[in-house]
Amino acid sequence: MLDLEVVPERSLGNEQWEFTLGMPLAQAVAILQKHCRIIKNVQVLYSEQSPLSHDLILNLTQDGIKLLFDAFNQRLKVIEVYDLTKVKLKYCGVHFNSQAIAPTIEQIDQSFGATHPGVYNSAEQLFHLNFRGLSFSFQLDSWTEAPKYEPNFAHGLASLQIPHGATVKRMYIYSGNSLQDTKAPGMPLSCFLGNVYAESVDVLRDGTGPSGLRLRLLAAGCGPGLLADAKMRVFERSVYFGDSCQDVLSMLGSPHKVFYKSEDKMKIHSPSPHKQVPSKCNDYFFNYFTLGVDILFDANTHKVKKFVLHTNYPGHYNFNIYHRCEFKIPLAIKKENADGQTETCTTYSKPRRPSSKYGLEMTEVSGVATNILPVPPLCIRTGPAVLHVYLAGCTPGDSSPLPHLPPGSGALSPLVIQIGRRF
């Protein structure tokens, strides 16, 4: 049985590990993988049809704990303990829930002190006792003694007499004063662990199409002095097509991994007459997992020729390998008998509905053509630039579009964006 420390509005954990509000999904999964012999039977719950409408949940069934992650930024929003009989809990080093101590309302008052009067939900028959960043729920039908609830006690106020010995049904840890209005906080400094994260990624354009990326990066830095408190550092870096490996390393630092392509499945479309001649060297990727970005280098020139942006949607082949990339791609739309206009494709852009006899709706843009429909083909080339939009199941390092989507995938947004140029 886990023995955990409760820190309101912050975390739940012990001396070996800690689930902290605002931590990325990947770090929580890494904790579960590292302690798999202690924490077992973990479920991953998400909505296939509408992944942005419901929180992503890690359910620790053996320990009665749920970790709720925000559907958009994928950071920990709420920690719920739904079965207090499976876990020991303490506050400030003193247990308020264990095999010997029942989490009664008297015990909660003794451990956490006075707070505002509780809130009674008559529809669900739940009594909520709220502290800042911490809530306890008591279920009325589990009490041996029926509560005395008077909806019109005096001057329009209600009265609820709580029976002695009422025990906690659920406990919630969150940020702020209200569980219903809570949002995932920013990533705490303790979760950076020496890594750099991307707050946003903007696709830069010139007259011929995409020219590179501008990344707004976050890092935990220290001021002068050994005992200075760590603080958040925010800075911008830009990477362009044609940059060398040294340029990219100086801008973004060392990649987490280098991946060498074993084959090029798009070589058949190359205009080069030597396309059938096997290459003696392979193109390679710089994988930046915490940025949600891959950068492809040409094997001969060692210069940037493609960017891959990952949205980390549940159910995708690469899910939980990359952090979600919050990108923005400006698209200059050209329509017949109409002035040109600019639209922005983001991580959460929804696909257009099919309208032609082939089930496709193509959007012509200057230098780039994009089609974000869950139907083939998902890759269209015009001019010197190419924009790949994948909706499901891409293979790492694979530059070919998918022939079909798995049944019931229900993807609403692009999963992987590849931006490159033809040389």
Coordinates of C-alpha atoms in Angstrom, one line a residue:
M1 CA 0.0 0.0 0.0
L2 CA 1.4 3.4 -1.0
D3 CA 2.1 5.9 1.8
L4 CA 1.8 9.4 0.3
E5 CA 2.1 13.0 1.4
V6 CA -0.6 15.4 0.5
V7 CA 0.4 19.0 -0.4
P8 CA -2.7 21.1 -1.2
E9 CA -2.6 23.0 -4.5
R10 CA 0.7 21.3 -5.4
S11 CA 1.3 17.5 -5.3
L12 CA 0.9 14.0 -4.1
G13 CA 3.9 11.7 -3.5
N14 CA 6.6 10.4 -1.3
E15 CA 10.4 10.6 -0.9
Q16 CA 11.0 8.6 -4.1
W17 CA 8.6 10.3 -6.5
E18 CA 6.0 13.0 -6.7
F19 CA 3.0 13.8 -9.0
T20 CA 3.1 17.6 -9.2
L21 CA 0.3 19.8 -10.7
G22 CA 1.5 21.2 -14.0
M23 CA 3.9 18.3 -14.7
P24 CA 3.8 17.0 -18.3
L25 CA 2.1 13.8 -19.2
A26 CA 5.4 12.2 -20.2
Q27 CA 7.0 12.8 -16.8
A28 CA 4.1 11.1 -15.0
V29 CA 4.3 8.1 -17.3
A30 CA 8.1 8.0 -16.7
I31 CA 7.4 7.8 -12.9
L32 CA 5.0 5.0 -13.4
Q33 CA 7.4 3.1 -15.7
K34 CA 10.3 3.5 -13.2
H35 CA 8.2 2.2 -10.3
C36 CA 6.2 -0.5 -12.2
R37 CA 6.9 -3.1 -9.5
I38 CA 5.1 -0.9 -6.9
I39 CA 2.5 0.9 -9.0
K40 CA 0.7 -1.7 -11.1
N41 CA -2.4 -2.0 -13.3
V42 CA -2.4 1.5 -14.8
Q43 CA -5.1 2.5 -17.4
V44 CA -4.9 5.2 -20.0
L45 CA -8.3 6.7 -20.6
Y46 CA -9.1 9.2 -23.5
S47 CA -11.8 9.9 -26.0
E48 CA -11.2 8.6 -29.5
Q49 CA -14.0 10.6 -31.1
S50 CA -13.3 14.0 -29.4
P51 CA -9.8 14.0 -27.8
L52 CA -9.9 17.7 -27.0
S53 CA -13.3 17.6 -25.2
H54 CA -12.3 15.2 -22.4
D55 CA -9.3 15.1 -20.1
L56 CA -6.6 12.5 -20.6
I57 CA -6.6 10.2 -17.5
L58 CA -4.1 7.9 -16.0
N59 CA -6.0 5.6 -13.7
L60 CA -4.0 3.8 -11.0
T61 CA -6.6 1.1 -10.4
Q62 CA -4.6 -0.8 -7.7
D63 CA -4.1 2.4 -5.6
G64 CA -7.4 4.2 -6.2
I65 CA -5.8 7.3 -7.8
K66 CA -6.6 9.2 -11.0
L67 CA -4.4 11.7 -12.7
L68 CA -6.3 14.1 -14.9
F69 CA -4.4 15.9 -17.6
D70 CA -5.7 18.9 -19.6
A71 CA -6.7 17.8 -23.1
F72 CA -5.0 20.8 -24.7
N73 CA -1.6 21.4 -22.9
Q74 CA -1.4 17.8 -21.5
R75 CA -0.2 19.0 -18.1
L76 CA -1.5 17.6 -14.8
K77 CA -4.7 19.4 -13.8
V78 CA -6.3 17.4 -11.0
I79 CA -5.2 14.6 -8.7
E80 CA -8.1 12.5 -7.5
V81 CA -8.1 9.8 -4.9
Y82 CA -11.3 7.9 -5.4
D83 CA -10.7 4.9 -3.1
L84 CA -9.1 5.9 0.2
T85 CA -9.0 2.3 1.4
K86 CA -6.2 1.4 -1.0
V87 CA -3.7 4.1 0.0
K88 CA -2.3 5.8 3.1
L89 CA -2.4 9.6 3.2
K90 CA -0.7 12.1 5.5
Y91 CA -0.4 15.9 5.8
C92 CA 2.6 17.6 7.3
G93 CA 4.0 14.1 8.2
V94 CA 0.9 13.1 10.2
H95 CA -1.5 10.4 8.8
F96 CA -5.2 11.3 8.4
N97 CA -6.0 8.1 6.5
S98 CA -4.6 4.7 7.1
Q99 CA -5.6 1.2 8.2
A100 CA -5.7 2.4 11.8
I101 CA -7.1 5.9 11.1
A102 CA -10.4 6.5 9.4
P103 CA -10.7 9.7 7.3
T104 CA -13.8 10.9 9.2
I105 CA -14.9 14.5 9.1
E106 CA -13.6 15.0 12.6
Q107 CA -10.2 13.7 11.5
I108 CA -10.2 16.1 8.5
D109 CA -11.0 19.0 10.8
Q110 CA -8.3 18.0 13.2
S111 CA -5.6 17.6 10.5
F112 CA -6.4 20.5 8.2
G113 CA -8.1 23.0 10.5
A114 CA -11.1 25.2 10.0
T115 CA -12.4 26.2 6.6
H116 CA -15.5 27.6 5.0
P117 CA -18.8 25.7 5.6
G118 CA -19.2 22.7 3.4
V119 CA -21.3 22.6 0.2
Y120 CA -24.2 20.1 -0.1
N121 CA -25.1 18.8 -3.6
S122 CA -28.7 17.4 -3.1
A123 CA -28.8 16.0 -6.7
E124 CA -25.7 13.8 -6.1
Q125 CA -26.2 13.5 -2.3
L126 CA -22.6 14.6 -1.8
F127 CA -21.2 16.9 0.8
H128 CA -18.0 18.8 -0.2
L129 CA -15.6 20.3 2.3
N130 CA -13.3 22.7 0.4
F131 CA -9.9 24.1 1.3
R132 CA -7.7 26.0 -1.1
G133 CA -6.4 23.5 -3.6
L134 CA -8.0 20.6 -1.8
S135 CA -11.5 19.2 -1.5
F136 CA -13.1 16.2 0.3
S137 CA -16.4 14.6 -0.7
F138 CA -18.6 12.7 1.6
Q139 CA -21.4 10.5 0.2
L140 CA -24.6 10.6 2.2
D141 CA -25.9 7.1 1.2
S142 CA -22.8 5.6 2.8
W143 CA -23.6 6.9 6.2
T144 CA -25.2 4.6 8.7
E145 CA -27.0 7.6 10.3
A146 CA -29.2 9.6 7.9
P147 CA -28.2 13.3 7.7
K148 CA -30.7 15.9 8.7
Y149 CA -31.1 18.3 5.8
E150 CA -33.5 21.2 6.0
P151 CA -33.6 23.3 2.8
N152 CA -35.4 26.2 4.4
F153 CA -33.9 26.4 7.8
A154 CA -34.0 30.1 8.4
H155 CA -33.9 33.3 6.3
G156 CA -33.6 31.3 3.1
L157 CA -30.6 29.3 4.4
A158 CA -30.3 25.6 4.5
S159 CA -29.1 23.4 7.4
L160 CA -27.2 20.1 7.2
Q161 CA -26.3 18.2 10.3
I162 CA -23.4 15.9 9.6
P163 CA -23.5 12.6 11.4
H164 CA -20.5 11.6 13.5
G165 CA -18.1 9.2 11.8
A166 CA -18.8 10.2 8.3
T167 CA -15.8 9.2 6.1
V168 CA -14.3 10.7 3.0
K169 CA -15.4 9.2 -0.3
R170 CA -13.1 11.1 -2.6
M171 CA -10.3 13.6 -2.3
Y172 CA -9.1 16.1 -5.0
I173 CA -5.9 18.2 -5.3
Y174 CA -6.0 21.1 -7.7
S175 CA -4.9 24.6 -8.3
G176 CA -7.0 27.6 -7.1
N177 CA -10.2 27.9 -5.0
S178 CA -12.7 25.9 -7.1
L179 CA -12.5 22.4 -8.5
Q180 CA -15.0 23.2 -11.2
D181 CA -13.0 26.3 -12.5
T182 CA -9.5 24.9 -12.0
K183 CA -7.0 24.9 -14.9
A184 CA -3.6 23.2 -15.2
P185 CA -0.9 25.5 -13.8
G186 CA 2.3 26.3 -15.7
M187 CA 5.0 23.7 -15.5
P188 CA 6.8 24.0 -12.1
L189 CA 10.5 24.6 -12.1
S190 CA 11.1 21.2 -10.5
C191 CA 9.8 19.5 -13.6
F192 CA 12.3 21.0 -16.1
L193 CA 15.1 18.6 -15.0
G194 CA 17.6 20.5 -17.2
N195 CA 15.4 20.3 -20.3
V196 CA 14.2 23.1 -22.6
Y197 CA 10.6 23.2 -23.6
A198 CA 8.8 25.0 -26.4
E199 CA 6.0 27.4 -25.4
S200 CA 5.1 28.1 -29.1
V201 CA 6.5 27.4 -32.5
D202 CA 5.7 29.8 -35.4
V203 CA 6.3 28.7 -39.0
L204 CA 8.2 31.5 -40.9
R205 CA 7.4 32.3 -44.5
D206 CA 9.0 34.2 -47.4
G207 CA 7.8 34.8 -50.9
T208 CA 8.2 31.2 -52.0
G209 CA 6.7 29.5 -48.9
P210 CA 7.9 28.3 -45.5
S211 CA 11.5 29.4 -44.7
G212 CA 11.9 28.0 -41.1
L213 CA 10.8 28.0 -37.5
R214 CA 10.8 30.5 -34.7
L215 CA 10.6 28.8 -31.3
R216 CA 9.8 30.5 -28.1
L217 CA 11.6 28.4 -25.5
L218 CA 11.3 27.9 -21.7
A219 CA 14.1 26.8 -19.4
A220 CA 14.9 26.8 -15.7
G221 CA 17.9 29.0 -15.1
C222 CA 19.7 30.3 -12.1
G223 CA 20.9 33.8 -11.3
P224 CA 24.4 34.7 -10.1
G225 CA 25.6 32.9 -7.0
L226 CA 25.4 29.3 -5.9
L227 CA 22.4 29.8 -3.6
A228 CA 20.3 31.9 -6.0
D229 CA 16.7 30.7 -6.5
A230 CA 16.0 29.1 -9.9
K231 CA 13.8 31.1 -12.2
M232 CA 12.1 30.8 -15.5
R233 CA 14.0 31.8 -18.6
V234 CA 12.2 32.7 -21.8
F235 CA 14.0 33.2 -25.1
E236 CA 13.5 32.8 -28.8
R237 CA 15.5 30.9 -31.4
S238 CA 15.1 30.6 -35.1
V239 CA 16.1 27.7 -37.4
Y240 CA 15.9 27.9 -41.2
F241 CA 16.0 25.7 -44.2
G242 CA 19.6 25.3 -45.3
D243 CA 21.1 25.8 -41.8
S244 CA 24.0 23.5 -41.0
C245 CA 24.2 21.0 -38.2
Q246 CA 26.4 23.4 -36.3
D247 CA 23.8 26.2 -36.7
V248 CA 21.1 24.1 -35.3
L249 CA 23.2 22.9 -32.4
S250 CA 24.1 26.4 -31.5
M251 CA 20.4 27.5 -31.6
L252 CA 18.7 24.5 -29.9
G253 CA 21.5 22.5 -28.2
S254 CA 22.1 18.8 -28.6
P255 CA 19.2 16.6 -29.7
H256 CA 17.8 13.9 -27.4
K257 CA 18.4 11.4 -30.2
V258 CA 19.7 11.1 -33.7
F259 CA 17.7 8.9 -36.1
Y260 CA 19.2 7.7 -39.4
K261 CA 16.7 7.0 -42.2
S262 CA 17.1 3.5 -43.6
E263 CA 15.1 4.2 -46.8
D264 CA 13.4 7.1 -48.6
K265 CA 9.9 6.0 -49.6
M266 CA 9.3 9.2 -51.6
K267 CA 12.4 8.7 -53.8
I268 CA 10.2 7.5 -56.7
H269 CA 8.8 11.0 -57.0
S270 CA 12.3 12.6 -57.2
P271 CA 13.1 14.4 -60.5
S272 CA 16.7 13.2 -60.3
P273 CA 17.8 10.7 -63.0
H274 CA 19.9 9.0 -60.4
K275 CA 17.0 8.2 -58.1
Q276 CA 17.5 4.4 -58.6
V277 CA 21.1 4.5 -57.6
P278 CA 21.5 3.4 -53.9
S279 CA 22.9 6.1 -51.7
K280 CA 26.1 5.4 -49.7
C281 CA 24.8 7.6 -46.8
N282 CA 21.4 8.2 -45.3
D283 CA 19.6 11.4 -44.3
Y284 CA 19.2 11.8 -40.5
F285 CA 16.9 13.4 -38.0
F286 CA 17.7 15.5 -34.9
N287 CA 14.9 14.4 -32.5
Y288 CA 13.9 17.1 -29.9
F289 CA 11.3 15.3 -27.8
T290 CA 10.6 18.1 -25.3
L291 CA 10.1 20.6 -28.2
G292 CA 7.9 18.2 -30.2
V293 CA 10.1 18.9 -33.3
D294 CA 12.2 16.7 -35.6
I295 CA 14.7 18.3 -38.0
L296 CA 15.9 16.3 -41.1
F297 CA 19.3 16.9 -42.5
D298 CA 20.5 16.0 -46.0
A299 CA 23.1 13.2 -45.9
N300 CA 25.4 15.0 -48.4
T301 CA 25.2 18.7 -47.6
H302 CA 24.3 18.2 -43.8
K303 CA 21.8 21.1 -44.1
V304 CA 18.2 21.3 -42.9
K305 CA 15.7 20.1 -45.5
K306 CA 12.6 19.3 -43.4
F307 CA 10.9 20.0 -40.1
V308 CA 8.4 17.6 -38.5
L309 CA 6.0 19.0 -35.8
H310 CA 4.2 16.6 -33.5
T311 CA 0.9 17.2 -31.8
N312 CA 1.0 14.0 -29.5
Y313 CA -2.6 13.0 -29.9
P314 CA -3.7 9.9 -28.0
G315 CA -3.7 6.8 -30.1
H316 CA -1.0 7.9 -32.4
Y317 CA 2.0 5.7 -33.1
N318 CA 4.4 8.2 -31.5
F319 CA 2.1 9.1 -28.6
N320 CA 4.0 10.1 -25.4
I321 CA 7.4 10.1 -27.2
Y322 CA 7.1 13.8 -28.1
H323 CA 5.7 16.7 -26.1
R324 CA 2.9 18.5 -27.9
C325 CA 4.2 21.2 -30.3
E326 CA 2.0 24.3 -30.1
F327 CA 2.6 25.5 -33.7
K328 CA 1.1 28.1 -35.9
I329 CA 1.3 27.9 -39.7
P330 CA 0.1 31.0 -41.7
L331 CA -1.5 29.9 -45.0
A332 CA -2.0 32.4 -47.8
I333 CA -5.2 31.2 -49.4
K334 CA -5.8 31.8 -53.1
K335 CA -9.4 31.4 -54.3
E336 CA -10.9 31.9 -57.7
N337 CA -12.7 35.2 -58.2
A338 CA -11.7 36.4 -54.7
D339 CA -9.0 38.2 -53.1
G340 CA -6.3 36.3 -51.3
Q341 CA -6.6 35.8 -47.6
T342 CA -4.5 34.4 -44.7
E343 CA -5.6 31.5 -42.5
T344 CA -3.7 30.0 -39.6
C345 CA -3.3 26.3 -39.1
T346 CA -2.7 25.4 -35.5
T347 CA -2.2 22.2 -33.4
Y348 CA -6.0 22.2 -32.9
S349 CA -7.2 23.0 -36.4
K350 CA -10.2 20.9 -37.4
P351 CA -10.3 19.1 -40.8
R352 CA -12.4 20.5 -43.6
R353 CA -15.3 18.3 -44.7
P354 CA -15.0 16.4 -48.0
S355 CA -16.9 18.1 -50.9
S356 CA -15.5 16.8 -54.2
K357 CA -16.4 13.6 -55.9
Y358 CA -13.0 12.2 -54.8
G359 CA -13.7 13.0 -51.1
L360 CA -11.1 15.7 -51.0
E361 CA -11.2 19.4 -50.4
M362 CA -7.9 21.0 -51.3
T363 CA -6.8 24.4 -50.2
E364 CA -4.4 26.1 -52.6
V365 CA -1.8 28.3 -50.9
S366 CA 1.2 30.2 -52.2
G367 CA 4.0 27.7 -52.4
V368 CA 2.2 25.2 -50.2
A369 CA -0.9 23.2 -50.6
T370 CA -2.6 21.5 -47.7
N371 CA -5.3 19.0 -47.2
I372 CA -6.3 18.2 -43.6
L373 CA -9.0 15.7 -44.4
P374 CA -8.9 12.1 -43.1
V375 CA -8.8 10.8 -46.6
P376 CA -6.0 10.0 -49.0
P377 CA -3.9 11.7 -50.3
L378 CA -2.8 13.6 -47.3
C379 CA 0.3 15.1 -48.9
I380 CA 0.1 17.6 -51.8
R381 CA 3.0 19.4 -53.4
T382 CA 3.0 22.7 -55.3
G383 CA 5.9 24.9 -56.0
P384 CA 9.3 24.5 -54.2
A385 CA 7.7 23.8 -50.8
V386 CA 5.7 20.9 -49.5
L387 CA 3.4 20.6 -46.4
H388 CA 2.5 17.1 -45.2
V389 CA -0.5 16.8 -42.8
Y390 CA -0.9 13.4 -41.2
L391 CA -4.0 12.5 -39.3
A392 CA -3.1 9.2 -37.8
G393 CA -0.5 6.5 -37.5
C394 CA 2.7 7.9 -39.0
T395 CA 5.9 5.7 -38.9
P396 CA 9.0 7.5 -37.5
G397 CA 11.1 8.8 -40.3
D398 CA 8.4 7.9 -42.9
S399 CA 7.6 10.7 -45.4
S400 CA 4.8 8.9 -47.3
P401 CA 1.1 9.6 -46.7
L402 CA -1.1 7.0 -45.1
P403 CA -3.3 4.9 -47.5
H404 CA -6.2 4.9 -45.0
L405 CA -7.3 5.7 -41.5
P406 CA -8.1 3.0 -38.9
P407 CA -11.8 2.5 -38.4
G408 CA -13.3 4.7 -35.7
S409 CA -10.2 6.8 -35.2
G410 CA -12.2 9.9 -35.1
A411 CA -9.2 12.2 -35.4
L412 CA -10.2 15.9 -35.5
S413 CA -6.9 17.5 -35.8
P414 CA -3.6 17.0 -37.7
L415 CA -1.3 14.6 -35.8
V416 CA 2.0 15.3 -37.5
I417 CA 3.1 18.2 -39.7
Q418 CA 6.1 17.9 -42.0
I419 CA 7.4 21.0 -43.7
G420 CA 10.1 20.7 -46.3
R421 CA 11.6 22.0 -49.5
R422 CA 12.6 20.3 -52.7
F423 CA 16.2 20.7 -53.8

